[in-house]
Amino acid sequence: GAGVSQSPRYKVAKRGQDVALRCDPISGHVSLFWYQQALGQGPEFLTYFQNEAQLDKSGLPSDRFFAERPEGSVSTLKIQRTQQEDSAVYLCASSLSEDTQYFGPGTRLTVL
Amino acid sequence: DQQVKQNSPSLSVQEGRISILNCDYTNSMFDYFLWYKKYPAEGPTFLISISSIKDKNEDGRFTVFLNKSAKHLSLHIVPSQPGDSAVYFCAANSGTYKYIFGTGTRLKVLA
């Protein structure tokens, strides 16, 4: 399909481990977003890329969180030294510009 | 401070009847509103949107109403179908890329 894809779909990490979550946006979409969705909550904005430029990282909860999109397509969200409070679904979305965002299926991260 | 609120965590409706999902917001700068539908283990799927210059937008069985003075919007689904059972999220933004989401309402359509 031509939608947003994310991998892995599920990730279990031991506390203190580093994890990397991947997002493949819809081809041609300039804008890419990462959101964090805790249980029972709506998605919360983490960061925004326009092509390869990270224009807003105001939602990243700590300096353990890092995102990149080096070639303006695929993006990786990295979490260093994971903590239990990092357990959530991480959603990636893409859009042509600043219009409607289309979401991937998410990666469910569980930190033990 | 929750800028977008969905005060009903769940709603049950008989098949064929109308489903009405509500959303309130506090930020008067919001000028674009969206509804997303989410099935278990899937990402949110865009359903319908409305700009603040309108008070109604319709797409098939789905209609969104916006009351700016009350800072309230609602999603009407008529007639409701069992396949509409999902979690519905309201989202808002103020002319930028940053969407603010509500906490969602779980709709169950009973056959």
Short mmCIF file of N, CA and C in Angstrom, two decimals, chain A residues 9-112:
data_model
loop_
_atom_site.label_atom_id
_atom_site.label_comp_id
_atom_site.label_asym_id
_atom_site.label_seq_id
_atom_site.Cartn_x
_atom_site.Cartn_y
_atom_site.Cartn_z
N ARG A 9 6.41 -3.03 14.79
CA ARG A 9 5.06 -2.73 15.29
C ARG A 9 5.03 -2.84 16.81
N TYR A 10 5.84 -3.73 17.37
CA TYR A 10 5.89 -3.91 18.81
C TYR A 10 7.36 -4.02 19.22
N LYS A 11 7.67 -3.39 20.35
CA LYS A 11 9.04 -3.44 20.84
C LYS A 11 9.00 -3.53 22.35
N VAL A 12 9.70 -4.54 22.88
CA VAL A 12 9.86 -4.68 24.33
C VAL A 12 11.31 -4.41 24.65
N ALA A 13 11.55 -3.50 25.58
CA ALA A 13 12.92 -3.16 25.95
C ALA A 13 13.07 -3.24 27.46
N LYS A 14 14.24 -3.60 27.87
CA LYS A 14 14.56 -3.55 29.31
C LYS A 14 14.94 -2.12 29.65
N ARG A 15 14.60 -1.72 30.85
CA ARG A 15 14.94 -0.37 31.28
C ARG A 15 16.44 -0.13 31.10
N GLY A 16 16.76 1.01 30.47
CA GLY A 16 18.16 1.35 30.25
C GLY A 16 18.64 1.06 28.84
N GLN A 17 17.88 0.25 28.10
CA GLN A 17 18.25 -0.06 26.72
C GLN A 17 17.93 1.12 25.80
N ASP A 18 18.64 1.18 24.67
CA ASP A 18 18.33 2.15 23.63
C ASP A 18 17.41 1.48 22.61
N VAL A 19 16.48 2.26 22.04
CA VAL A 19 15.61 1.72 20.99
C VAL A 19 15.58 2.69 19.81
N ALA A 20 15.30 2.14 18.63
CA ALA A 20 15.17 2.96 17.41
C ALA A 20 13.89 2.55 16.70
N LEU A 21 13.05 3.52 16.42
CA LEU A 21 11.76 3.28 15.76
C LEU A 21 11.80 3.94 14.39
N ARG A 22 11.31 3.21 13.40
CA ARG A 22 11.43 3.69 12.02
C ARG A 22 10.08 4.08 11.45
N CYS A 23 10.11 5.11 10.60
CA CYS A 23 8.90 5.56 9.92
C CYS A 23 9.20 5.78 8.43
N ASP A 24 8.38 5.17 7.58
CA ASP A 24 8.43 5.41 6.14
C ASP A 24 7.18 6.20 5.76
N PRO A 25 7.35 7.49 5.42
CA PRO A 25 6.16 8.31 5.12
C PRO A 25 5.61 7.99 3.73
N ILE A 26 4.48 8.57 3.44
CA ILE A 26 3.91 8.47 2.10
C ILE A 26 4.86 9.17 1.12
N SER A 27 5.11 8.51 -0.01
CA SER A 27 6.05 9.05 -0.99
C SER A 27 5.63 10.46 -1.42
N GLY A 28 6.60 11.37 -1.38
CA GLY A 28 6.32 12.74 -1.81
C GLY A 28 5.86 13.67 -0.71
N HIS A 29 5.58 13.11 0.46
CA HIS A 29 5.15 13.96 1.57
C HIS A 29 6.35 14.68 2.17
N VAL A 30 6.23 15.99 2.21
CA VAL A 30 7.32 16.84 2.67
C VAL A 30 7.40 16.84 4.20
N SER A 31 6.25 16.83 4.83
CA SER A 31 6.19 16.98 6.29
C SER A 31 6.06 15.64 6.97
N LEU A 32 6.77 15.51 8.10
CA LEU A 32 6.72 14.27 8.88
C LEU A 32 6.65 14.64 10.35
N PHE A 33 5.83 13.91 11.06
CA PHE A 33 5.56 14.20 12.48
C PHE A 33 5.71 12.93 13.29
N TRP A 34 6.15 13.09 14.52
CA TRP A 34 6.12 12.01 15.51
C TRP A 34 5.22 12.43 16.66
N TYR A 35 4.41 11.47 17.11
CA TYR A 35 3.53 11.68 18.25
C TYR A 35 3.73 10.54 19.24
N GLN A 36 3.43 10.81 20.50
CA GLN A 36 3.44 9.79 21.54
C GLN A 36 2.01 9.67 22.07
N GLN A 37 1.51 8.45 22.14
CA GLN A 37 0.16 8.23 22.66
C GLN A 37 0.22 7.30 23.86
N ALA A 38 -0.01 7.86 25.03
CA ALA A 38 -0.07 7.06 26.25
C ALA A 38 -1.44 6.40 26.34
N LEU A 39 -1.53 5.37 27.15
CA LEU A 39 -2.78 4.62 27.29
C LEU A 39 -3.92 5.52 27.73
N GLY A 40 -5.03 5.50 26.99
CA GLY A 40 -6.20 6.29 27.37
C GLY A 40 -6.12 7.77 27.03
N GLN A 41 -5.07 8.14 26.31
CA GLN A 41 -4.90 9.54 25.94
C GLN A 41 -4.91 9.69 24.42
N GLY A 42 -5.00 10.96 23.97
CA GLY A 42 -4.85 11.22 22.56
C GLY A 42 -3.38 11.36 22.20
N PRO A 43 -3.06 11.33 20.92
CA PRO A 43 -1.67 11.52 20.50
C PRO A 43 -1.15 12.89 20.93
N GLU A 44 0.09 12.93 21.37
CA GLU A 44 0.74 14.20 21.75
C GLU A 44 1.95 14.43 20.87
N PHE A 45 2.03 15.64 20.34
CA PHE A 45 3.09 16.04 19.41
C PHE A 45 4.46 15.91 20.05
N LEU A 46 5.40 15.32 19.29
CA LEU A 46 6.78 15.25 19.73
C LEU A 46 7.68 16.17 18.88
N THR A 47 7.64 15.96 17.55
CA THR A 47 8.57 16.68 16.70
C THR A 47 8.07 16.73 15.27
N TYR A 48 8.61 17.68 14.48
CA TYR A 48 8.15 17.95 13.13
C TYR A 48 9.35 18.18 12.21
N PHE A 49 9.32 17.52 11.05
CA PHE A 49 10.34 17.71 10.01
C PHE A 49 9.67 18.26 8.75
N GLN A 50 10.38 19.17 8.11
CA GLN A 50 10.03 19.55 6.76
C GLN A 50 11.23 19.15 5.89
N ASN A 51 11.00 18.18 5.04
CA ASN A 51 12.12 17.51 4.36
C ASN A 51 13.11 16.99 5.41
N GLU A 52 14.38 17.36 5.30
CA GLU A 52 15.34 16.83 6.27
C GLU A 52 15.52 17.74 7.48
N ALA A 53 14.89 18.90 7.45
CA ALA A 53 15.07 19.86 8.53
C ALA A 53 14.08 19.61 9.66
N GLN A 54 14.62 19.51 10.86
CA GLN A 54 13.78 19.36 12.04
C GLN A 54 13.41 20.76 12.53
N LEU A 55 12.18 21.17 12.22
CA LEU A 55 11.78 22.54 12.50
C LEU A 55 11.22 22.74 13.90
N ASP A 56 10.80 21.68 14.52
CA ASP A 56 10.20 21.82 15.85
C ASP A 56 10.43 20.52 16.61
N LYS A 57 11.10 20.62 17.73
CA LYS A 57 11.28 19.44 18.60
C LYS A 57 10.81 19.76 20.01
N SER A 58 9.90 20.70 20.10
CA SER A 58 9.45 21.18 21.40
C SER A 58 8.72 20.13 22.22
N GLY A 59 8.18 19.09 21.57
CA GLY A 59 7.42 18.08 22.29
C GLY A 59 8.25 16.92 22.81
N LEU A 60 9.51 16.85 22.45
CA LEU A 60 10.35 15.75 22.93
C LEU A 60 10.48 15.88 24.45
N PRO A 61 10.15 14.81 25.20
CA PRO A 61 10.05 14.93 26.66
C PRO A 61 11.38 15.07 27.38
N SER A 62 12.46 14.62 26.78
CA SER A 62 13.75 14.76 27.45
C SER A 62 14.85 14.65 26.40
N ASP A 63 16.08 14.91 26.83
CA ASP A 63 17.19 14.81 25.88
C ASP A 63 17.56 13.36 25.58
N ARG A 64 16.82 12.42 26.13
CA ARG A 64 17.02 11.02 25.76
C ARG A 64 16.35 10.70 24.42
N PHE A 65 15.48 11.60 23.99
CA PHE A 65 14.73 11.41 22.75
C PHE A 65 15.41 12.19 21.63
N PHE A 66 15.59 11.52 20.50
CA PHE A 66 16.27 12.13 19.37
C PHE A 66 15.63 11.62 18.09
N ALA A 67 15.36 12.53 17.15
CA ALA A 67 14.77 12.12 15.88
C ALA A 67 15.60 12.66 14.74
N GLU A 68 15.62 11.93 13.65
CA GLU A 68 16.35 12.38 12.46
C GLU A 68 15.62 11.94 11.20
N ARG A 69 15.92 12.66 10.13
CA ARG A 69 15.35 12.36 8.81
C ARG A 69 16.38 12.82 7.79
N PRO A 70 17.51 12.14 7.73
CA PRO A 70 18.69 12.65 7.02
C PRO A 70 18.52 12.92 5.53
N GLU A 71 17.67 12.15 4.86
CA GLU A 71 17.52 12.34 3.43
C GLU A 71 16.13 12.85 3.05
N GLY A 72 15.41 13.27 4.05
CA GLY A 72 14.10 13.86 3.77
C GLY A 72 13.00 12.88 3.48
N SER A 73 13.25 11.58 3.74
CA SER A 73 12.16 10.61 3.55
C SER A 73 11.99 9.81 4.84
N VAL A 74 12.69 8.69 4.97
CA VAL A 74 12.58 7.85 6.17
C VAL A 74 13.05 8.61 7.40
N SER A 75 12.36 8.37 8.51
CA SER A 75 12.74 9.01 9.76
C SER A 75 12.93 7.95 10.84
N THR A 76 13.80 8.25 11.79
CA THR A 76 14.03 7.36 12.92
C THR A 76 13.88 8.16 14.21
N LEU A 77 13.12 7.61 15.13
CA LEU A 77 13.01 8.17 16.48
C LEU A 77 13.82 7.27 17.41
N LYS A 78 14.80 7.84 18.08
CA LYS A 78 15.65 7.06 18.97
C LYS A 78 15.41 7.48 20.41
N ILE A 79 15.32 6.51 21.27
CA ILE A 79 15.17 6.78 22.70
C ILE A 79 16.32 6.09 23.39
N GLN A 80 17.10 6.87 24.10
CA GLN A 80 18.25 6.32 24.81
C GLN A 80 17.88 6.04 26.26
N ARG A 81 18.51 5.01 26.81
CA ARG A 81 18.34 4.68 28.25
C ARG A 81 16.85 4.69 28.62
N THR A 82 16.08 3.85 27.95
CA THR A 82 14.62 3.85 28.12
C THR A 82 14.21 3.70 29.59
N GLN A 83 13.14 4.38 29.93
CA GLN A 83 12.53 4.33 31.26
C GLN A 83 11.11 3.79 31.13
N GLN A 84 10.54 3.33 32.24
CA GLN A 84 9.19 2.77 32.18
C GLN A 84 8.17 3.80 31.69
N GLU A 85 8.39 5.06 32.02
CA GLU A 85 7.42 6.08 31.59
C GLU A 85 7.45 6.34 30.08
N ASP A 86 8.45 5.75 29.38
CA ASP A 86 8.50 5.87 27.93
C ASP A 86 7.54 4.90 27.25
N SER A 87 6.98 3.96 28.00
CA SER A 87 6.05 2.99 27.43
C SER A 87 4.83 3.72 26.86
N ALA A 88 4.58 3.52 25.58
CA ALA A 88 3.51 4.22 24.88
C ALA A 88 3.47 3.69 23.44
N VAL A 89 2.48 4.18 22.69
CA VAL A 89 2.48 3.95 21.24
C VAL A 89 3.08 5.18 20.59
N TYR A 90 4.04 4.96 19.72
CA TYR A 90 4.69 6.07 19.00
C TYR A 90 4.15 6.06 17.57
N LEU A 91 3.50 7.17 17.23
CA LEU A 91 2.86 7.31 15.94
C LEU A 91 3.65 8.26 15.05
N CYS A 92 3.74 7.89 13.80
CA CYS A 92 4.35 8.75 12.79
C CYS A 92 3.24 9.19 11.84
N ALA A 93 3.29 10.43 11.38
CA ALA A 93 2.32 10.94 10.41
C ALA A 93 3.07 11.72 9.35
N SER A 94 2.50 11.79 8.15
CA SER A 94 3.10 12.61 7.11
C SER A 94 2.01 13.40 6.40
N SER A 95 2.43 14.48 5.77
CA SER A 95 1.50 15.30 5.00
C SER A 95 2.24 15.97 3.87
N LEU A 96 1.46 16.43 2.88
CA LEU A 96 2.08 17.08 1.72
C LEU A 96 2.78 18.37 2.14
N SER A 97 2.10 19.12 3.01
CA SER A 97 2.68 20.37 3.48
C SER A 97 2.20 20.57 4.90
N GLU A 98 1.34 21.53 5.13
CA GLU A 98 0.76 21.70 6.47
C GLU A 98 -0.72 21.38 6.44
N ASP A 99 -1.10 20.44 5.59
CA ASP A 99 -2.51 20.08 5.54
C ASP A 99 -2.71 18.75 6.29
N THR A 100 -3.73 18.03 5.91
CA THR A 100 -4.14 16.84 6.64
C THR A 100 -2.99 15.86 6.84
N GLN A 101 -2.84 15.41 8.08
CA GLN A 101 -1.80 14.45 8.42
C GLN A 101 -2.36 13.03 8.35
N TYR A 102 -1.56 12.14 7.76
CA TYR A 102 -1.95 10.74 7.62
C TYR A 102 -1.02 9.90 8.49
N PHE A 103 -1.63 9.07 9.32
CA PHE A 103 -0.88 8.35 10.34
C PHE A 103 -0.52 6.93 9.93
N GLY A 104 0.61 6.47 10.46
CA GLY A 104 0.97 5.07 10.36
C GLY A 104 0.32 4.28 11.49
N PRO A 105 0.58 2.95 11.53
CA PRO A 105 -0.06 2.09 12.52
C PRO A 105 0.52 2.22 13.92
N GLY A 106 1.69 2.83 14.02
CA GLY A 106 2.31 3.01 15.33
C GLY A 106 3.24 1.88 15.72
N THR A 107 4.11 2.19 16.66
CA THR A 107 4.97 1.19 17.32
C THR A 107 4.61 1.22 18.80
N ARG A 108 4.20 0.05 19.31
CA ARG A 108 3.91 -0.03 20.75
C ARG A 108 5.19 -0.40 21.48
N LEU A 109 5.67 0.51 22.30
CA LEU A 109 6.90 0.30 23.07
C LEU A 109 6.53 -0.03 24.51
N THR A 110 7.06 -1.14 24.99
CA THR A 110 6.88 -1.52 26.39
C THR A 110 8.25 -1.61 27.03
N VAL A 111 8.45 -0.84 28.08
CA VAL A 111 9.73 -0.86 28.79
C VAL A 111 9.53 -1.57 30.13
N LEU A 112 10.29 -2.65 30.31
CA LEU A 112 10.13 -3.46 31.52
C LEU A 112 11.06 -3.04 32.64
#
